Short mmCIF file of C-alpha atoms in Angstrom, two decimals:
data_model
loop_
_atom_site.label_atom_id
_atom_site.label_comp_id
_atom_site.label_asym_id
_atom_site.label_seq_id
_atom_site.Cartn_x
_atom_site.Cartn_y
_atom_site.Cartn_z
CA UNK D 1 27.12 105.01 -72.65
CA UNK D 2 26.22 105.07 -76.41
CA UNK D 3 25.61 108.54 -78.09
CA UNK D 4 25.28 111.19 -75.73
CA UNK D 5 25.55 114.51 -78.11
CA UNK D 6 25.50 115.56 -81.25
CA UNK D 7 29.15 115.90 -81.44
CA UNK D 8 29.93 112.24 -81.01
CA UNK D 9 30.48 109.93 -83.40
CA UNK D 10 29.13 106.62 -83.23
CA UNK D 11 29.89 104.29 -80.53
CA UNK D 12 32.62 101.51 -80.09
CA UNK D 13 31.08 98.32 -78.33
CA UNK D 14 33.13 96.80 -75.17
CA UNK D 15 33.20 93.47 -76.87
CA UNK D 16 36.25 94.74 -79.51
CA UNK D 17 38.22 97.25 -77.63
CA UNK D 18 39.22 95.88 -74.45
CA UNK D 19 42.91 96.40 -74.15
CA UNK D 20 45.33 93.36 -72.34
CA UNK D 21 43.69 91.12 -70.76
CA UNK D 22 40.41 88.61 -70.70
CA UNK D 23 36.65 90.15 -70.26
CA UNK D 24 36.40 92.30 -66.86
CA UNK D 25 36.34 90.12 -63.54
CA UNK D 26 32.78 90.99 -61.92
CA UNK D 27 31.84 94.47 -62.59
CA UNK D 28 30.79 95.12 -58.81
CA UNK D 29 34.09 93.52 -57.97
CA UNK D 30 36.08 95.34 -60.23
CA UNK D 31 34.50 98.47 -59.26
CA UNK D 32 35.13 97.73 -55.45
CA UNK D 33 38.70 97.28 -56.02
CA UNK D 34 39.20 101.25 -57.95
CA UNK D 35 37.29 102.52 -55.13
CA UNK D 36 40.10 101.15 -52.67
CA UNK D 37 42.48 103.03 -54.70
CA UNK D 38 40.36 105.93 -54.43
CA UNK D 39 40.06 105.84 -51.27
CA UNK D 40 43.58 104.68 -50.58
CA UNK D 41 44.97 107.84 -52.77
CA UNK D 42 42.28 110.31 -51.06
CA UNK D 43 44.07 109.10 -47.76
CA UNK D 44 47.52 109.91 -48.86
CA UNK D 45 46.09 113.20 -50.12
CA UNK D 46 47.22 112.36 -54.27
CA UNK D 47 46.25 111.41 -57.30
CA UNK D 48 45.60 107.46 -57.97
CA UNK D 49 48.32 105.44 -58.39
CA UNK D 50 49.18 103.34 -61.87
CA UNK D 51 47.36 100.21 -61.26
CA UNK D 52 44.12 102.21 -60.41
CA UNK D 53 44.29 104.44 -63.22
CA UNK D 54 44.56 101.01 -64.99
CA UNK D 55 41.42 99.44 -63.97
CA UNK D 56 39.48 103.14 -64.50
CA UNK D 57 40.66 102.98 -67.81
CA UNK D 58 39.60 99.02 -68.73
CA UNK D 59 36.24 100.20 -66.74
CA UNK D 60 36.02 103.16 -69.29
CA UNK D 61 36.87 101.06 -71.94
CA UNK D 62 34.08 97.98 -70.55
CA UNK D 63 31.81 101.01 -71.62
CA UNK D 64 30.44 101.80 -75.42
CA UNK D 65 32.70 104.82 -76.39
CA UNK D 66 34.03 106.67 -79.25
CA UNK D 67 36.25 105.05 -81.51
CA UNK D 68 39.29 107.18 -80.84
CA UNK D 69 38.97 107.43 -76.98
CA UNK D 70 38.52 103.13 -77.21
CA UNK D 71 41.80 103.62 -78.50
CA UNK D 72 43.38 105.71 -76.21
CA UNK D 73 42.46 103.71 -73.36
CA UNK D 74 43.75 100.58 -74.78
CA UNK D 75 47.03 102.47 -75.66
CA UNK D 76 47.19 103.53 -71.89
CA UNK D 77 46.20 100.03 -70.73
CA UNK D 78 48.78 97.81 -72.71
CA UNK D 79 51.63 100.38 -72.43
CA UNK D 80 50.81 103.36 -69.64
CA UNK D 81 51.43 106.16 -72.06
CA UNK D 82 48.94 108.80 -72.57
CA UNK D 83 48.34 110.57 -75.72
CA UNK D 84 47.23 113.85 -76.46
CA UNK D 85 44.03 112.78 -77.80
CA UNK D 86 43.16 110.84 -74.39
CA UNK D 87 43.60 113.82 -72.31
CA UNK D 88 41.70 115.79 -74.54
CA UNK D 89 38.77 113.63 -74.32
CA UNK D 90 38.67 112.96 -70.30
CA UNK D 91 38.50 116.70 -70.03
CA UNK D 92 35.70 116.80 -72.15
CA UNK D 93 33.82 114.36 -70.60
CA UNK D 94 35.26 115.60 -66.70
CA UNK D 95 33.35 119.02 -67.65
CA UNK D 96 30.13 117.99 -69.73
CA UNK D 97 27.21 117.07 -67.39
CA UNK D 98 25.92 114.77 -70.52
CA UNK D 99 28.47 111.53 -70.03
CA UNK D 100 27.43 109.38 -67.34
CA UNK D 101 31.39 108.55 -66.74
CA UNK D 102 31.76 112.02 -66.02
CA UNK D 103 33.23 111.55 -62.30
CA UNK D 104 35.44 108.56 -63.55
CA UNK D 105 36.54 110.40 -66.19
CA UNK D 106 37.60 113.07 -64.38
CA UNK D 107 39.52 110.94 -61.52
CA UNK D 108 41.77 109.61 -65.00
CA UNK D 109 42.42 112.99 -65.69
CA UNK D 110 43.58 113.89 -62.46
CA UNK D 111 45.80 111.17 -62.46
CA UNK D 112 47.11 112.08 -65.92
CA UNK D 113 47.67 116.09 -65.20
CA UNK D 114 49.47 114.40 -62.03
CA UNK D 115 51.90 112.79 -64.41
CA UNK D 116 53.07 116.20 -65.87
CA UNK D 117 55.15 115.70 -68.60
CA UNK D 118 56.29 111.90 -68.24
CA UNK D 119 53.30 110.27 -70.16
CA UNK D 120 55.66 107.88 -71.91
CA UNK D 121 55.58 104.22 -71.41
CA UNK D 122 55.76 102.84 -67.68
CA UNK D 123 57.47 100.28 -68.49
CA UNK D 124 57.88 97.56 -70.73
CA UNK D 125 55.20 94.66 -69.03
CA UNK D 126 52.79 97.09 -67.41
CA UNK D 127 49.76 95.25 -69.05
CA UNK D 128 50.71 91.93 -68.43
CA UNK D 129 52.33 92.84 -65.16
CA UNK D 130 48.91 94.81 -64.15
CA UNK D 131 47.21 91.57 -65.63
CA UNK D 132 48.52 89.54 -62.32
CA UNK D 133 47.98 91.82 -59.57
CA UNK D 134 44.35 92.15 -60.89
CA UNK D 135 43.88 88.24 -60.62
CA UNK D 136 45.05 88.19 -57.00
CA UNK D 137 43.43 91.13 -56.06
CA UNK D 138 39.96 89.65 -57.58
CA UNK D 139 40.36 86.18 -56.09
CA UNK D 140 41.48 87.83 -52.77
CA UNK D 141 38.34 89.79 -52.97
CA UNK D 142 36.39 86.93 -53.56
CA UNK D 143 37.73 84.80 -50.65
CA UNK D 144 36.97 87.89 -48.14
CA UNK D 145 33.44 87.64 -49.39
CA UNK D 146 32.86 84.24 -48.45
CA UNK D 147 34.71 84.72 -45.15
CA UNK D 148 32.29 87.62 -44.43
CA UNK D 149 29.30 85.80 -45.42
CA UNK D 150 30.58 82.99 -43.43
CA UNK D 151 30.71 80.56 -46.08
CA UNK D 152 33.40 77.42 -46.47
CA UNK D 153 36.47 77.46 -48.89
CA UNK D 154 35.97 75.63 -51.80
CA UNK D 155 37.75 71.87 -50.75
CA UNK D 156 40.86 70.74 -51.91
CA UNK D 157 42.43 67.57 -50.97
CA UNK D 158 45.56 68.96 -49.03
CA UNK D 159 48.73 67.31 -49.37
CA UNK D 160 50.10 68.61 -45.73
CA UNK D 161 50.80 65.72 -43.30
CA UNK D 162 53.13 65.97 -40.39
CA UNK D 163 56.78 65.20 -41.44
CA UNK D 164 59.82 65.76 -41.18
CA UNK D 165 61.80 69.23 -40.96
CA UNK D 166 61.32 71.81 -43.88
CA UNK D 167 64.01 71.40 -45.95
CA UNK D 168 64.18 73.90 -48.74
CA UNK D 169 67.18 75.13 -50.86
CA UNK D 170 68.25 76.78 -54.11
CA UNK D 171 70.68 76.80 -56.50
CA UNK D 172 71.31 78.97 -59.53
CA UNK D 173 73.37 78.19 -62.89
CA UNK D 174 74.04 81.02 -64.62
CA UNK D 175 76.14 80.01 -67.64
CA UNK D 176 73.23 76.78 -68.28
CA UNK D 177 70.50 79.67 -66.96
CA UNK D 178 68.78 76.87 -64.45
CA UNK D 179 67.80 76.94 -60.99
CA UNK D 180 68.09 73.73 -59.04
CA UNK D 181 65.24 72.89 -55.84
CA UNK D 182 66.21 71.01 -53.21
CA UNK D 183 62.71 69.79 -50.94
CA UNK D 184 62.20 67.57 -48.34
CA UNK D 185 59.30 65.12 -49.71
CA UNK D 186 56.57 67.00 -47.83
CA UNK D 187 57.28 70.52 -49.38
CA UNK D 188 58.04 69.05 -52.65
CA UNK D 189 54.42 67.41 -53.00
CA UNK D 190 53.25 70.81 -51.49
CA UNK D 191 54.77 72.71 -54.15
CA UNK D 192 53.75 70.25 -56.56
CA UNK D 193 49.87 70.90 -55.42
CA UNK D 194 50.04 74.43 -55.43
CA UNK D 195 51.70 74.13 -59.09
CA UNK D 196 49.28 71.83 -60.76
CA UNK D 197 46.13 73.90 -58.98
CA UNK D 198 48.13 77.03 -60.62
CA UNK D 199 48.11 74.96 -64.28
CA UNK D 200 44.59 74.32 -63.92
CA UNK D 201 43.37 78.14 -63.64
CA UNK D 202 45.58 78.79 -66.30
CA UNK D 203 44.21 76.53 -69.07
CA UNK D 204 40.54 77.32 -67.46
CA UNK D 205 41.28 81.21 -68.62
CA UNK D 206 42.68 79.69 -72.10
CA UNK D 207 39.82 78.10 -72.55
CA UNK D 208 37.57 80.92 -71.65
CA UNK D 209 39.43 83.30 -73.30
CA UNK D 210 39.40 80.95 -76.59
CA UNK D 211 35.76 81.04 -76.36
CA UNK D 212 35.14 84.47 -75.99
CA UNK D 213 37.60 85.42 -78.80
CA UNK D 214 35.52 83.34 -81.18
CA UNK D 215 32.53 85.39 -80.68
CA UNK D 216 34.81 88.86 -81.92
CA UNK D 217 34.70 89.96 -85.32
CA UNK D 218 37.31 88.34 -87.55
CA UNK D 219 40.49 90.48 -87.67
CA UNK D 220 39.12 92.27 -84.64
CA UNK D 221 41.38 94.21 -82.45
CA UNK D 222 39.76 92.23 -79.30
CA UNK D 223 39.97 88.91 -81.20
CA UNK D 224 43.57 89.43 -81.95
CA UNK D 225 44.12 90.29 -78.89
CA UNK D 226 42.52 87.51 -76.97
CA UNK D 227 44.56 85.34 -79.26
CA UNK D 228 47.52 87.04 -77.90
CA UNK D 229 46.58 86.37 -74.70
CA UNK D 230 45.74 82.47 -74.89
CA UNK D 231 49.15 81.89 -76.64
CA UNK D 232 50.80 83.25 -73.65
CA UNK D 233 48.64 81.40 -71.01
CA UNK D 234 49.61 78.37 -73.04
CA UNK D 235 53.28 78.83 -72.40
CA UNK D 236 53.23 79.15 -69.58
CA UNK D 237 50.42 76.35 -68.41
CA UNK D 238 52.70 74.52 -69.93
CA UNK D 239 55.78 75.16 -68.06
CA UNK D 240 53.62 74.21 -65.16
CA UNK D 241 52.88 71.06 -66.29
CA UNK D 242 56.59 70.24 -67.49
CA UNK D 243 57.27 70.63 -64.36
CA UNK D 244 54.61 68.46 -62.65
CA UNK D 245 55.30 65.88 -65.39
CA UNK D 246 59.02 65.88 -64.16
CA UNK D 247 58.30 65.28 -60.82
CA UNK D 248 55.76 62.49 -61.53
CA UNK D 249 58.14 60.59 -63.58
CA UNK D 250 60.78 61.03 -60.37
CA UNK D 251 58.80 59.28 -58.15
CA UNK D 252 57.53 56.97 -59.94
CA UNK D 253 61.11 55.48 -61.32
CA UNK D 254 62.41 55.99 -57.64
CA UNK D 255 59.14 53.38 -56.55
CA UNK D 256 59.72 51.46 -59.83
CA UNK D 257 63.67 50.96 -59.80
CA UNK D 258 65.02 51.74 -56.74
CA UNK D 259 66.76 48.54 -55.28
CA UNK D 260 65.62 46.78 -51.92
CA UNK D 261 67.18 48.24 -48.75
CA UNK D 262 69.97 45.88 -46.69
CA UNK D 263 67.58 44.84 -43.61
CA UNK D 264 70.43 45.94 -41.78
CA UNK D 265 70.45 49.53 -42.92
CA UNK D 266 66.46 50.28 -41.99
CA UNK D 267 66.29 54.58 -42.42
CA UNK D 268 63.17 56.21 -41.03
CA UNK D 269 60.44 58.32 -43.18
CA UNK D 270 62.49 61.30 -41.34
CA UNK D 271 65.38 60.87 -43.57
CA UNK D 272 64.10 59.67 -47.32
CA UNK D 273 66.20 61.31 -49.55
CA UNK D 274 65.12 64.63 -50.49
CA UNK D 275 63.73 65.39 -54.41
CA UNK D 276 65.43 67.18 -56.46
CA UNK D 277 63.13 69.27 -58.73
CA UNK D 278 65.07 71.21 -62.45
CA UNK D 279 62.99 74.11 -63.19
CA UNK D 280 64.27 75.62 -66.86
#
């Protein structure tokens, strides 16, 4: 958006005040998704709910604005609270005819007059928690697109075969805070699929997150930020793979070590014994 008036100070980029979270999915996309909460709220007769309000504000803040309203929309972002200064600012723009946000501006003020007086903190995770649904939202999104279009699903090489019964229990410690996974062989190398396909998106957004941080100024709120993030998608990448590392070491040793069956005692594929799987 830039300078529109007189009035304005000068201009924030995107690149360095984008609250939680990487660079915006697809702008269309992203854009697509606020519009179902638009319309979904507009069908209920209300004002958006949090996770729209959300995504208007990381669209807002995708936008060159003024410093101080960069900030209030990251504030609102990371945390759901919204200051005095950020109301003050989507009324402005909701009633000048110069800001070519104007209508998006003034659905975020709706939603924030529809708050009343609890603009506090939603809760602790909203970011991060907001973070996830956007994710799944996008890549469902993105998979309804190729269905319409009538294009294939990427391949994967599927670890389904027919087997025996499903065979899936759990078990939780809480004095040594674990939770122990009993699987049938099938399900376990199912899980195990879905779980190292899971690690792999993970340490792709690292990566692309790493890169993009490196292009921020030093000491940059965005930079920091984006360091913030690629810690976190570290941890818990890795937790995925600790987990797929445990399970390849299981069945390897069981291969490696596991003694020669009496001929007399021959046990179908139906009833190998189950893996056990430790998740911290």
């Amino acid at each position: 958006m830039g300078k529109t008036n007189s009035r304005q100070r000068t201009a924030t980029g995107p690149s360095d005040r984008q609250p939680e979270g990487a660079p915006l999915p697809d702008l269309t996309l992203y854009e697509r998704l606020i519009n179902d909460g638009i319309v979904a709220a507009d069908g209920r007769a209300s004002t958006i709910d949090h996770l729209t309000a959300r995504r208007l504000s990381l669209w807002l803040a995708g936008r060159p604005q003024e410093h101080v309203f960069a900030q209030g929309l990251a504030r609102f972002a990371e945390t759901g609270v919204i200051g005095p200064t950020l109301k003050m600012q989507l009324r402005m723009r909701a009633r000048s005819g110069t800001y070519t946000d104007r209508s998006q501006a003034a659905k975020l003020l709706e939603y924030c007059i529809g708050r009343g007086t609890d603009l506090g903190p939603i809760s602790e995770n909203f970011g991060s928690a907001c973070d996830q649904i956007d994710q799944a939202d996008v890549m469902l999104a993105r998979l309804h697109d190729r269905a319409r279009e009538g294009l294939a699903l990427p391949e994967q090489t599927w670890p389904e075969t027919d087997g025996p019964r499903i065979i899936a229990l759990a078990q939780r410690n809480p004095d040594s805070q674990t939770v122990s996974l009993i699987l049938d062989a099938t399900t376990a190398n199912t899980v195990l699929f879905a779980i190292a396909a899971h690690a792999d998106e993970r340490e792709a957004h690292t990566r692309e997150v790493q890169r993009y941080g490196e292009t921020l100024p030093e000491n940059s709120y965005g930079r920091r930020n984006r360091q913030a993030i690629a810690t976190r998608e570290t941890r818990v990448a890795a937790r995925l793979r600790a987990v797929e590392r445990a399970y390849r070491i299981a069945i390897e040793r069981n291969v490696t070590y596991r003694a020669p069956e009496p001929t007399s005692s021959r046990r179908s594929s139906e009833h190998a014994a189950d893996r056990e799987i430790e998740l911290e």
